mmCIF file of C-alpha atoms in Angstrom:
data_model
loop_
_atom_site.group_PDB
_atom_site.id
_atom_site.type_symbol
_atom_site.label_atom_id
_atom_site.label_comp_id
_atom_site.label_asym_id
_atom_site.label_seq_id
_atom_site.Cartn_x
_atom_site.Cartn_y
_atom_site.Cartn_z
ATOM 1 C CA UNK R 18 -0.093 -0.084 0.018
ATOM 2 C CA UNK R 19 1.434 3.575 -0.955
ATOM 3 C CA UNK R 20 1.224 6.573 1.377
ATOM 4 C CA UNK R 21 -1.152 9.374 0.409
ATOM 5 C CA UNK R 22 0.129 12.607 -0.731
ATOM 6 C CA UNK R 23 -1.897 15.856 0.031
ATOM 7 C CA UNK R 24 -5.027 16.130 -2.218
ATOM 8 C CA UNK R 25 -3.725 19.575 -3.866
ATOM 9 C CA UNK R 26 -0.488 17.728 -4.843
ATOM 10 C CA UNK R 27 -2.409 14.741 -6.327
ATOM 11 C CA UNK R 28 -4.757 17.311 -8.067
ATOM 12 C CA UNK R 29 -1.715 18.877 -9.822
ATOM 13 C CA UNK R 30 -0.297 15.625 -10.862
ATOM 14 C CA UNK R 31 -2.708 15.877 -13.821
ATOM 15 C CA UNK R 32 -0.680 18.733 -15.327
ATOM 16 C CA UNK R 33 2.079 16.480 -16.599
ATOM 17 C CA UNK R 34 -0.544 13.945 -18.268
ATOM 18 C CA UNK R 35 -3.076 16.574 -19.715
ATOM 19 C CA UNK R 36 -2.858 15.218 -23.196
ATOM 20 C CA UNK R 37 -3.147 11.652 -22.039
ATOM 21 C CA UNK R 38 -5.976 12.655 -19.796
ATOM 22 C CA UNK R 39 -7.795 14.359 -22.698
ATOM 23 C CA UNK R 40 -7.330 11.559 -25.133
ATOM 24 C CA UNK R 41 -8.387 8.581 -23.000
ATOM 25 C CA UNK R 42 -10.818 9.634 -20.277
ATOM 26 C CA UNK R 43 -14.540 9.040 -20.825
ATOM 27 C CA UNK R 44 -16.996 11.744 -21.604
ATOM 28 C CA UNK R 45 -20.460 12.060 -20.033
ATOM 29 C CA UNK R 46 -23.880 10.563 -21.675
ATOM 30 C CA UNK R 47 -26.412 13.252 -22.593
ATOM 31 C CA UNK R 48 -28.728 11.614 -20.058
ATOM 32 C CA UNK R 49 -26.585 13.203 -17.188
ATOM 33 C CA UNK R 50 -27.229 16.582 -18.574
ATOM 34 C CA UNK R 51 -30.966 15.817 -18.954
ATOM 35 C CA UNK R 52 -30.814 14.844 -15.165
ATOM 36 C CA UNK R 53 -28.946 18.066 -14.302
ATOM 37 C CA UNK R 54 -31.762 20.184 -15.870
ATOM 38 C CA UNK R 55 -34.409 18.161 -14.228
ATOM 39 C CA UNK R 56 -32.977 18.335 -10.692
ATOM 40 C CA UNK R 57 -32.119 22.198 -11.349
ATOM 41 C CA UNK R 58 -35.776 23.154 -12.518
ATOM 42 C CA UNK R 59 -34.416 24.826 -15.519
ATOM 43 C CA UNK R 60 -32.573 24.275 -18.724
ATOM 44 C CA UNK R 61 -29.127 24.789 -19.439
ATOM 45 C CA UNK R 62 -29.608 26.970 -22.633
ATOM 46 C CA UNK R 63 -28.969 30.580 -21.983
ATOM 47 C CA UNK R 64 -28.019 29.773 -18.352
ATOM 48 C CA UNK R 65 -24.777 31.314 -16.901
ATOM 49 C CA UNK R 66 -22.623 28.245 -15.993
ATOM 50 C CA UNK R 67 -19.098 27.986 -14.182
ATOM 51 C CA UNK R 68 -17.603 24.766 -14.514
ATOM 52 C CA UNK R 69 -15.127 24.450 -11.651
ATOM 53 C CA UNK R 70 -12.034 22.176 -11.988
ATOM 54 C CA UNK R 71 -12.716 21.911 -15.535
ATOM 55 C CA UNK R 72 -9.637 20.145 -16.614
ATOM 56 C CA UNK R 73 -9.460 19.610 -20.343
ATOM 57 C CA UNK R 74 -13.039 20.617 -20.688
ATOM 58 C CA UNK R 75 -14.677 17.122 -20.825
ATOM 59 C CA UNK R 76 -17.792 18.480 -19.119
ATOM 60 C CA UNK R 77 -17.371 22.045 -20.157
ATOM 61 C CA UNK R 78 -17.984 21.305 -24.013
ATOM 62 C CA UNK R 79 -21.080 19.612 -23.547
ATOM 63 C CA UNK R 80 -22.487 22.424 -21.212
ATOM 64 C CA UNK R 81 -21.544 24.677 -24.055
ATOM 65 C CA UNK R 82 -23.113 22.501 -26.567
ATOM 66 C CA UNK R 83 -26.390 22.595 -24.464
ATOM 67 C CA UNK R 84 -26.506 26.243 -25.065
ATOM 68 C CA UNK R 85 -25.198 27.401 -21.667
ATOM 69 C CA UNK R 86 -23.112 30.555 -21.509
ATOM 70 C CA UNK R 87 -20.225 28.753 -19.762
ATOM 71 C CA UNK R 88 -16.843 29.800 -18.178
ATOM 72 C CA UNK R 89 -14.224 27.253 -17.124
ATOM 73 C CA UNK R 90 -12.091 27.500 -13.895
ATOM 74 C CA UNK R 91 -8.947 25.581 -13.770
ATOM 75 C CA UNK R 92 -5.789 25.950 -11.399
ATOM 76 C CA UNK R 93 -3.296 23.420 -13.302
ATOM 77 C CA UNK R 94 -1.093 24.822 -16.148
ATOM 78 C CA UNK R 95 -1.014 21.559 -18.041
ATOM 79 C CA UNK R 96 -4.632 21.051 -18.011
ATOM 80 C CA UNK R 97 -5.498 24.650 -18.773
ATOM 81 C CA UNK R 98 -3.091 24.471 -21.704
ATOM 82 C CA UNK R 99 -4.978 21.451 -23.067
ATOM 83 C CA UNK R 100 -8.072 23.126 -22.367
ATOM 84 C CA UNK R 101 -7.320 26.064 -24.418
ATOM 85 C CA UNK R 102 -6.091 23.879 -27.409
ATOM 86 C CA UNK R 103 -9.428 21.870 -27.402
ATOM 87 C CA UNK R 104 -11.846 24.436 -26.509
ATOM 88 C CA UNK R 105 -10.602 27.853 -27.999
ATOM 89 C CA UNK R 106 -13.974 29.403 -27.940
ATOM 90 C CA UNK R 107 -14.791 28.930 -24.236
ATOM 91 C CA UNK R 108 -13.465 31.355 -21.822
ATOM 92 C CA UNK R 109 -10.946 30.170 -19.021
ATOM 93 C CA UNK R 110 -9.803 31.693 -15.818
ATOM 94 C CA UNK R 111 -7.095 30.400 -13.372
ATOM 95 C CA UNK R 112 -8.296 29.264 -10.031
ATOM 96 C CA UNK R 113 -9.972 26.508 -7.707
ATOM 97 C CA UNK R 114 -13.100 25.872 -5.871
ATOM 98 C CA UNK R 115 -11.574 27.100 -2.658
ATOM 99 C CA UNK R 116 -11.055 30.666 -4.035
ATOM 100 C CA UNK R 117 -13.317 31.218 -7.045
ATOM 101 C CA UNK R 118 -12.195 34.019 -9.301
ATOM 102 C CA UNK R 119 -15.989 34.845 -10.086
ATOM 103 C CA UNK R 120 -18.387 37.599 -9.280
ATOM 104 C CA UNK R 121 -20.875 37.324 -6.561
ATOM 105 C CA UNK R 122 -24.392 36.006 -7.461
ATOM 106 C CA UNK R 123 -23.187 35.924 -11.048
ATOM 107 C CA UNK R 124 -24.107 32.176 -11.913
ATOM 108 C CA UNK R 125 -27.199 30.003 -12.548
ATOM 109 C CA UNK R 126 -25.299 26.629 -12.284
ATOM 110 C CA UNK R 127 -22.006 25.888 -10.485
ATOM 111 C CA UNK R 128 -20.754 22.493 -11.623
ATOM 112 C CA UNK R 129 -17.869 20.127 -10.458
ATOM 113 C CA UNK R 130 -17.244 17.420 -12.810
ATOM 114 C CA UNK R 131 -14.940 14.946 -10.993
ATOM 115 C CA UNK R 132 -13.527 17.778 -9.120
ATOM 116 C CA UNK R 133 -15.320 18.500 -5.936
ATOM 117 C CA UNK R 134 -13.059 15.947 -3.859
ATOM 118 C CA UNK R 135 -10.039 18.156 -4.562
ATOM 119 C CA UNK R 136 -11.361 21.213 -2.455
ATOM 120 C CA UNK R 137 -11.744 22.007 1.055
ATOM 121 C CA UNK R 138 -15.669 22.000 1.697
ATOM 122 C CA UNK R 139 -15.021 24.594 4.447
ATOM 123 C CA UNK R 140 -13.933 27.013 1.937
ATOM 124 C CA UNK R 141 -15.616 25.827 -1.181
ATOM 125 C CA UNK R 142 -19.376 25.620 0.081
ATOM 126 C CA UNK R 143 -19.221 29.101 1.210
ATOM 127 C CA UNK R 144 -17.821 30.173 -2.346
ATOM 128 C CA UNK R 145 -20.384 28.227 -3.955
ATOM 129 C CA UNK R 146 -23.177 30.009 -2.183
ATOM 130 C CA UNK R 147 -21.490 33.307 -2.818
ATOM 131 C CA UNK R 148 -21.177 32.988 -6.601
ATOM 132 C CA UNK R 149 -24.685 31.446 -7.308
ATOM 133 C CA UNK R 150 -27.722 33.628 -7.830
ATOM 134 C CA UNK R 151 -30.628 32.811 -5.551
ATOM 135 C CA UNK R 152 -32.160 29.494 -6.426
ATOM 136 C CA UNK R 153 -28.773 28.567 -8.382
ATOM 137 C CA UNK R 154 -27.907 25.001 -8.880
ATOM 138 C CA UNK R 155 -24.933 23.697 -7.169
ATOM 139 C CA UNK R 156 -24.026 20.421 -8.972
ATOM 140 C CA UNK R 157 -21.417 17.861 -8.262
ATOM 141 C CA UNK R 158 -20.950 14.652 -10.115
ATOM 142 C CA UNK R 159 -18.565 11.557 -10.222
ATOM 143 C CA UNK R 160 -18.207 9.166 -13.167
ATOM 144 C CA UNK R 161 -17.080 5.772 -11.783
ATOM 145 C CA UNK R 162 -16.696 2.266 -13.305
ATOM 146 C CA UNK R 163 -19.586 0.050 -12.219
ATOM 147 C CA UNK R 164 -18.516 -2.408 -9.708
ATOM 148 C CA UNK R 165 -21.475 -4.680 -10.292
ATOM 149 C CA UNK R 166 -19.627 -5.838 -13.412
ATOM 150 C CA UNK R 167 -17.429 -8.773 -12.379
ATOM 151 C CA UNK R 168 -14.248 -7.926 -14.252
ATOM 152 C CA UNK R 169 -14.408 -4.300 -13.096
ATOM 153 C CA UNK R 170 -15.067 -5.470 -9.400
ATOM 154 C CA UNK R 171 -12.014 -7.553 -9.673
ATOM 155 C CA UNK R 172 -10.017 -4.661 -11.006
ATOM 156 C CA UNK R 173 -11.128 -2.329 -8.470
ATOM 157 C CA UNK R 174 -10.043 -4.942 -5.769
ATOM 158 C CA UNK R 175 -6.451 -5.019 -7.269
ATOM 159 C CA UNK R 176 -6.492 -1.177 -7.159
ATOM 160 C CA UNK R 177 -7.500 -1.003 -3.652
ATOM 161 C CA UNK R 178 -5.086 -3.549 -2.711
ATOM 162 C CA UNK R 179 -2.264 -1.380 -4.203
ATOM 163 C CA UNK R 180 -3.463 1.983 -3.034
ATOM 164 C CA UNK R 181 -5.824 1.298 0.047
ATOM 165 C CA UNK R 182 -8.476 3.799 0.754
ATOM 166 C CA UNK R 183 -6.680 6.383 -1.432
ATOM 167 C CA UNK R 184 -7.514 4.517 -4.783
ATOM 168 C CA UNK R 185 -8.862 6.464 -7.741
ATOM 169 C CA UNK R 186 -12.565 6.203 -6.505
ATOM 170 C CA UNK R 187 -11.858 7.274 -3.051
ATOM 171 C CA UNK R 188 -13.473 10.454 -1.278
ATOM 172 C CA UNK R 189 -16.730 10.509 -3.331
ATOM 173 C CA UNK R 190 -18.892 12.333 -0.880
ATOM 174 C CA UNK R 191 -21.325 15.226 -1.000
ATOM 175 C CA UNK R 192 -20.579 17.962 1.543
ATOM 176 C CA UNK R 193 -22.886 18.545 4.497
ATOM 177 C CA UNK R 194 -24.950 21.652 4.622
ATOM 178 C CA UNK R 195 -26.655 22.042 1.226
ATOM 179 C CA UNK R 196 -29.720 19.807 0.550
ATOM 180 C CA UNK R 197 -28.775 17.710 -2.280
ATOM 181 C CA UNK R 198 -30.992 15.509 -4.569
ATOM 182 C CA UNK R 199 -29.201 12.735 -6.069
ATOM 183 C CA UNK R 200 -29.476 10.578 -9.256
ATOM 184 C CA UNK R 201 -27.522 7.677 -10.845
ATOM 185 C CA UNK R 202 -26.940 7.601 -14.531
ATOM 186 C CA UNK R 203 -25.623 4.331 -16.102
ATOM 187 C CA UNK R 204 -23.960 4.131 -19.349
ATOM 188 C CA UNK R 205 -21.101 2.450 -21.200
ATOM 189 C CA UNK R 206 -18.430 2.792 -23.828
ATOM 190 C CA UNK R 207 -16.662 0.311 -26.212
ATOM 191 C CA UNK R 208 -12.886 1.173 -26.503
ATOM 192 C CA UNK R 209 -9.652 -0.583 -27.441
ATOM 193 C CA UNK R 210 -7.901 -2.217 -24.459
ATOM 194 C CA UNK R 211 -5.006 0.187 -24.838
ATOM 195 C CA UNK R 212 -7.329 3.031 -24.252
ATOM 196 C CA UNK R 213 -8.660 1.407 -21.214
ATOM 197 C CA UNK R 214 -5.158 1.044 -19.771
ATOM 198 C CA UNK R 215 -4.212 4.705 -20.805
ATOM 199 C CA UNK R 216 -7.430 5.881 -18.863
ATOM 200 C CA UNK R 217 -6.499 3.833 -15.935
ATOM 201 C CA UNK R 218 -2.966 5.179 -15.848
ATOM 202 C CA UNK R 219 -4.393 8.834 -16.107
ATOM 203 C CA UNK R 220 -5.855 8.703 -12.481
ATOM 204 C CA UNK R 221 -4.094 10.604 -10.085
ATOM 205 C CA UNK R 222 -3.075 7.651 -7.791
ATOM 206 C CA UNK R 223 -1.081 6.156 -10.804
ATOM 207 C CA UNK R 224 0.542 9.487 -11.722
ATOM 208 C CA UNK R 225 1.561 9.801 -8.177
ATOM 209 C CA UNK R 226 2.848 6.216 -8.178
ATOM 210 C CA UNK R 227 5.235 7.053 -11.016
ATOM 211 C CA UNK R 228 5.995 5.307 -14.286
ATOM 212 C CA UNK R 229 7.768 2.145 -12.957
ATOM 213 C CA UNK R 230 5.105 1.133 -10.670
ATOM 214 C CA UNK R 231 2.352 2.157 -13.051
ATOM 215 C CA UNK R 232 3.793 0.117 -15.996
ATOM 216 C CA UNK R 233 4.015 -2.952 -13.798
ATOM 217 C CA UNK R 234 0.369 -2.721 -12.813
ATOM 218 C CA UNK R 235 -0.700 -1.972 -16.324
ATOM 219 C CA UNK R 236 1.239 -4.765 -17.769
ATOM 220 C CA UNK R 237 -0.486 -7.123 -15.467
ATOM 221 C CA UNK R 238 -3.740 -5.839 -16.366
ATOM 222 C CA UNK R 239 -3.072 -6.143 -20.086
ATOM 223 C CA UNK R 240 -2.356 -9.804 -19.607
ATOM 224 C CA UNK R 241 -5.440 -10.299 -17.600
ATOM 225 C CA UNK R 242 -7.756 -8.362 -19.842
ATOM 226 C CA UNK R 243 -6.414 -9.856 -23.169
ATOM 227 C CA UNK R 244 -7.614 -13.278 -21.728
ATOM 228 C CA UNK R 245 -10.943 -11.720 -21.156
ATOM 229 C CA UNK R 246 -11.288 -9.725 -24.351
ATOM 230 C CA UNK R 247 -9.416 -11.349 -27.091
ATOM 231 C CA UNK R 248 -10.597 -8.989 -29.783
ATOM 232 C CA UNK R 249 -8.906 -6.198 -27.990
ATOM 233 C CA UNK R 250 -12.209 -4.437 -27.449
ATOM 234 C CA UNK R 251 -13.353 -3.539 -23.827
ATOM 235 C CA UNK R 252 -16.796 -2.616 -22.709
ATOM 236 C CA UNK R 253 -16.384 -0.149 -19.706
ATOM 237 C CA UNK R 254 -19.665 0.276 -17.871
ATOM 238 C CA UNK R 255 -20.113 3.361 -15.793
ATOM 239 C CA UNK R 256 -22.216 4.636 -12.957
ATOM 240 C CA UNK R 257 -22.616 8.793 -12.892
ATOM 241 C CA UNK R 258 -23.541 9.842 -9.416
ATOM 242 C CA UNK R 259 -24.968 13.255 -9.694
ATOM 243 C CA UNK R 260 -25.979 15.612 -6.647
ATOM 244 C CA UNK R 261 -27.799 18.904 -7.248
ATOM 245 C CA UNK R 262 -28.689 21.367 -4.479
ATOM 246 C CA UNK R 263 -30.501 24.636 -5.067
ATOM 247 C CA UNK R 264 -28.855 27.455 -2.916
#
């Protein structure tokens, strides 16, 4: 089991792997954004949205495609550079959820896609309340592989054995205070085995582990999964857990 570095250090580990992250991480199904609109009680079209911890823009792009007037907030140099390359028409400001560089009462939605767990809730919850307009939607979601699938559960167990409680799916929790309504959205994607492995290696726990340890783990996974998927195509099944609070 590895020791756990501070969350802020782990969060910044993505900067050195931004292109890998962008190329291999899964996107989000349209049903997620349908659920977001339902729980918020309003559509995204024409809404003012801040996507915090935007990374390379995996959520920001679909929010924009839904007609939102969206601005991205991202602290990392590498991720911000990749965001600008992939999303030249979307404004990006540098900052994080603990210190939002945004006007007070200026937004209808504040979204955190795979990013809330990098914040300090004692700071980030008041910041969310500050920047949202009255009745605005505070939305957090995580996209995790579905442990109901046997091969995924077995892989998760191997990851937990390596990292313990600090594995890639750790710390998925809604903050106390705001009253969240939750939904689960299930979806899947079929991808080459090498994309699955590259996606796995793009998680912060592996980035912090370093190339040698990551290559050892990924090599063993390649051998196991090649036996399960001899055609070289993997079906990744996901559960997106969405929480929305009106503040």
